[in-house]
JSON list of C-alpha atoms in Angstrom, two decimals:
[
{"chain": "A", "resi": 1, "resn": "MET", "atom": "CA", "xyz": [0.00, 0.00, 0.00]},
{"chain": "A", "resi": 2, "resn": "SER", "atom": "CA", "xyz": [1.46, 3.32, -0.99]},
{"chain": "A", "resi": 3, "resn": "LEU", "atom": "CA", "xyz": [2.07, 6.08, 1.52]},
{"chain": "A", "resi": 4, "resn": "LEU", "atom": "CA", "xyz": [-0.55, 8.26, -0.18]},
{"chain": "A", "resi": 5, "resn": "LYS", "atom": "CA", "xyz": [-3.18, 5.51, 0.05]},
{"chain": "A", "resi": 6, "resn": "LYS", "atom": "CA", "xyz": [-2.34, 4.96, 3.76]},
{"chain": "A", "resi": 7, "resn": "ALA", "atom": "CA", "xyz": [-2.69, 8.69, 4.43]},
{"chain": "A", "resi": 8, "resn": "GLN", "atom": "CA", "xyz": [-6.04, 8.81, 2.64]},
{"chain": "A", "resi": 9, "resn": "THR", "atom": "CA", "xyz": [-7.27, 5.80, 4.61]},
{"chain": "A", "resi": 10, "resn": "PHE", "atom": "CA", "xyz": [-6.14, 7.38, 7.89]},
{"chain": "A", "resi": 11, "resn": "ILE", "atom": "CA", "xyz": [-7.87, 10.68, 7.07]},
{"chain": "A", "resi": 12, "resn": "SER", "atom": "CA", "xyz": [-11.05, 8.87, 6.07]},
{"chain": "A", "resi": 13, "resn": "ILE", "atom": "CA", "xyz": [-11.13, 6.88, 9.33]},
{"chain": "A", "resi": 14, "resn": "PHE", "atom": "CA", "xyz": [-10.24, 9.98, 11.36]},
{"chain": "A", "resi": 15, "resn": "ASN", "atom": "CA", "xyz": [-13.12, 11.94, 9.78]},
{"chain": "A", "resi": 16, "resn": "GLU", "atom": "CA", "xyz": [-15.59, 9.10, 10.45]},
{"chain": "A", "resi": 17, "resn": "VAL", "atom": "CA", "xyz": [-14.56, 8.89, 14.10]},
{"chain": "A", "resi": 18, "resn": "ARG", "atom": "CA", "xyz": [-14.76, 12.67, 14.47]},
{"chain": "A", "resi": 19, "resn": "ALA", "atom": "CA", "xyz": [-18.26, 12.72, 12.94]},
{"chain": "A", "resi": 20, "resn": "LYS", "atom": "CA", "xyz": [-19.43, 9.93, 15.27]},
{"chain": "A", "resi": 21, "resn": "ASN", "atom": "CA", "xyz": [-17.96, 11.70, 18.30]},
{"chain": "A", "resi": 22, "resn": "GLU", "atom": "CA", "xyz": [-19.66, 14.96, 17.34]},
{"chain": "A", "resi": 23, "resn": "ALA", "atom": "CA", "xyz": [-23.00, 13.19, 16.89]},
{"chain": "A", "resi": 24, "resn": "GLN", "atom": "CA", "xyz": [-22.56, 11.48, 20.27]},
{"chain": "A", "resi": 25, "resn": "ARG", "atom": "CA", "xyz": [-21.66, 14.80, 21.93]},
{"chain": "A", "resi": 26, "resn": "GLN", "atom": "CA", "xyz": [-24.73, 16.50, 20.44]},
{"chain": "A", "resi": 27, "resn": "SER", "atom": "CA", "xyz": [-26.94, 13.62, 21.53]},
{"chain": "A", "resi": 28, "resn": "SER", "atom": "CA", "xyz": [-25.51, 13.83, 25.05]},
{"chain": "A", "resi": 29, "resn": "ASN", "atom": "CA", "xyz": [-26.12, 17.59, 25.14]},
{"chain": "A", "resi": 30, "resn": "ASN", "atom": "CA", "xyz": [-29.72, 17.07, 24.02]},
{"chain": "A", "resi": 31, "resn": "LEU", "atom": "CA", "xyz": [-30.23, 14.43, 26.72]},
{"chain": "A", "resi": 32, "resn": "ASN", "atom": "CA", "xyz": [-28.76, 16.69, 29.41]},
{"chain": "A", "resi": 33, "resn": "VAL", "atom": "CA", "xyz": [-31.06, 19.55, 28.38]},
{"chain": "A", "resi": 34, "resn": "ALA", "atom": "CA", "xyz": [-34.08, 17.23, 28.39]},
{"chain": "A", "resi": 35, "resn": "LEU", "atom": "CA", "xyz": [-33.18, 15.85, 31.84]},
{"chain": "A", "resi": 36, "resn": "LYS", "atom": "CA", "xyz": [-32.68, 19.36, 33.24]},
{"chain": "A", "resi": 37, "resn": "ASN", "atom": "CA", "xyz": [-36.02, 20.53, 31.82]},
{"chain": "A", "resi": 38, "resn": "ALA", "atom": "CA", "xyz": [-37.80, 17.47, 33.21]},
{"chain": "A", "resi": 39, "resn": "ALA", "atom": "CA", "xyz": [-36.26, 18.01, 36.66]},
{"chain": "A", "resi": 40, "resn": "GLU", "atom": "CA", "xyz": [-37.30, 21.68, 36.67]},
{"chain": "A", "resi": 41, "resn": "MET", "atom": "CA", "xyz": [-40.83, 20.82, 35.55]},
{"chain": "A", "resi": 42, "resn": "ARG", "atom": "CA", "xyz": [-41.19, 18.11, 38.19]},
{"chain": "A", "resi": 43, "resn": "ALA", "atom": "CA", "xyz": [-39.84, 20.39, 40.92]},
{"chain": "A", "resi": 44, "resn": "GLU", "atom": "CA", "xyz": [-42.27, 23.14, 39.92]},
{"chain": "A", "resi": 45, "resn": "MET", "atom": "CA", "xyz": [-45.15, 20.63, 39.98]},
{"chain": "A", "resi": 46, "resn": "ASN", "atom": "CA", "xyz": [-44.13, 19.82, 43.57]},
{"chain": "A", "resi": 47, "resn": "GLY", "atom": "CA", "xyz": [-44.02, 23.49, 44.52]},
{"chain": "A", "resi": 48, "resn": "PHE", "atom": "CA", "xyz": [-40.26, 23.98, 44.31]},
{"chain": "A", "resi": 49, "resn": "SER", "atom": "CA", "xyz": [-38.02, 25.82, 41.91]},
{"chain": "A", "resi": 50, "resn": "LEU", "atom": "CA", "xyz": [-34.52, 24.76, 40.88]},
{"chain": "A", "resi": 51, "resn": "LYS", "atom": "CA", "xyz": [-33.79, 28.25, 39.54]},
{"chain": "A", "resi": 52, "resn": "PRO", "atom": "CA", "xyz": [-32.32, 30.91, 41.84]},
{"chain": "A", "resi": 53, "resn": "GLN", "atom": "CA", "xyz": [-35.08, 32.98, 43.41]},
{"chain": "A", "resi": 54, "resn": "LYS", "atom": "CA", "xyz": [-34.55, 36.69, 44.00]},
{"chain": "A", "resi": 55, "resn": "ARG", "atom": "CA", "xyz": [-35.43, 38.01, 47.43]},
{"chain": "A", "resi": 56, "resn": "SER", "atom": "CA", "xyz": [-34.76, 41.31, 49.13]},
{"chain": "A", "resi": 57, "resn": "THR", "atom": "CA", "xyz": [-32.36, 41.56, 52.05]},
{"chain": "A", "resi": 58, "resn": "TYR", "atom": "CA", "xyz": [-32.16, 44.74, 54.06]},
{"chain": "A", "resi": 59, "resn": "PHE", "atom": "CA", "xyz": [-29.29, 46.09, 56.12]},
{"chain": "A", "resi": 60, "resn": "ALA", "atom": "CA", "xyz": [-28.64, 49.34, 57.91]},
{"chain": "A", "resi": 61, "resn": "ASP", "atom": "CA", "xyz": [-25.70, 51.32, 56.61]},
{"chain": "A", "resi": 62, "resn": "HIS", "atom": "CA", "xyz": [-22.83, 52.32, 58.90]},
{"chain": "A", "resi": 63, "resn": "TYR", "atom": "CA", "xyz": [-23.64, 56.03, 58.71]},
{"chain": "A", "resi": 64, "resn": "GLY", "atom": "CA", "xyz": [-27.21, 55.82, 60.00]},
{"chain": "A", "resi": 65, "resn": "CYS", "atom": "CA", "xyz": [-28.64, 57.21, 56.76]},
{"chain": "A", "resi": 66, "resn": "GLY", "atom": "CA", "xyz": [-31.32, 54.57, 56.42]},
{"chain": "A", "resi": 67, "resn": "ILE", "atom": "CA", "xyz": [-31.93, 51.10, 55.11]},
{"chain": "A", "resi": 68, "resn": "HIS", "atom": "CA", "xyz": [-30.76, 49.89, 51.70]},
{"chain": "A", "resi": 69, "resn": "ALA", "atom": "CA", "xyz": [-32.13, 46.97, 49.69]},
{"chain": "A", "resi": 70, "resn": "VAL", "atom": "CA", "xyz": [-29.72, 44.44, 48.22]},
{"chain": "A", "resi": 71, "resn": "GLU", "atom": "CA", "xyz": [-30.62, 41.67, 45.78]},
{"chain": "A", "resi": 72, "resn": "THR", "atom": "CA", "xyz": [-29.52, 38.23, 46.90]},
{"chain": "A", "resi": 73, "resn": "TYR", "atom": "CA", "xyz": [-30.39, 34.70, 45.82]},
{"chain": "A", "resi": 74, "resn": "ASP", "atom": "CA", "xyz": [-31.83, 31.95, 47.98]},
{"chain": "A", "resi": 75, "resn": "ASN", "atom": "CA", "xyz": [-30.26, 29.07, 46.04]},
{"chain": "A", "resi": 76, "resn": "GLU", "atom": "CA", "xyz": [-26.61, 30.06, 45.97]}
]
């Protein structure tokens, strides 16, 4: 087998493997998104949320000028 033919065979096999890996990666990404969406939907059906929820936290400043609101997240 000539060197050129070996190189062409290698490139062909390499491209096939790369295409299969890309398809597998995309399939895995799709599955992960579907699982995440299902978990969020189920949690919401049970009255919970998997997403961070904004709430207000208040603190007095050090100069006695009043109270300031700060956004924080419950799920961090």
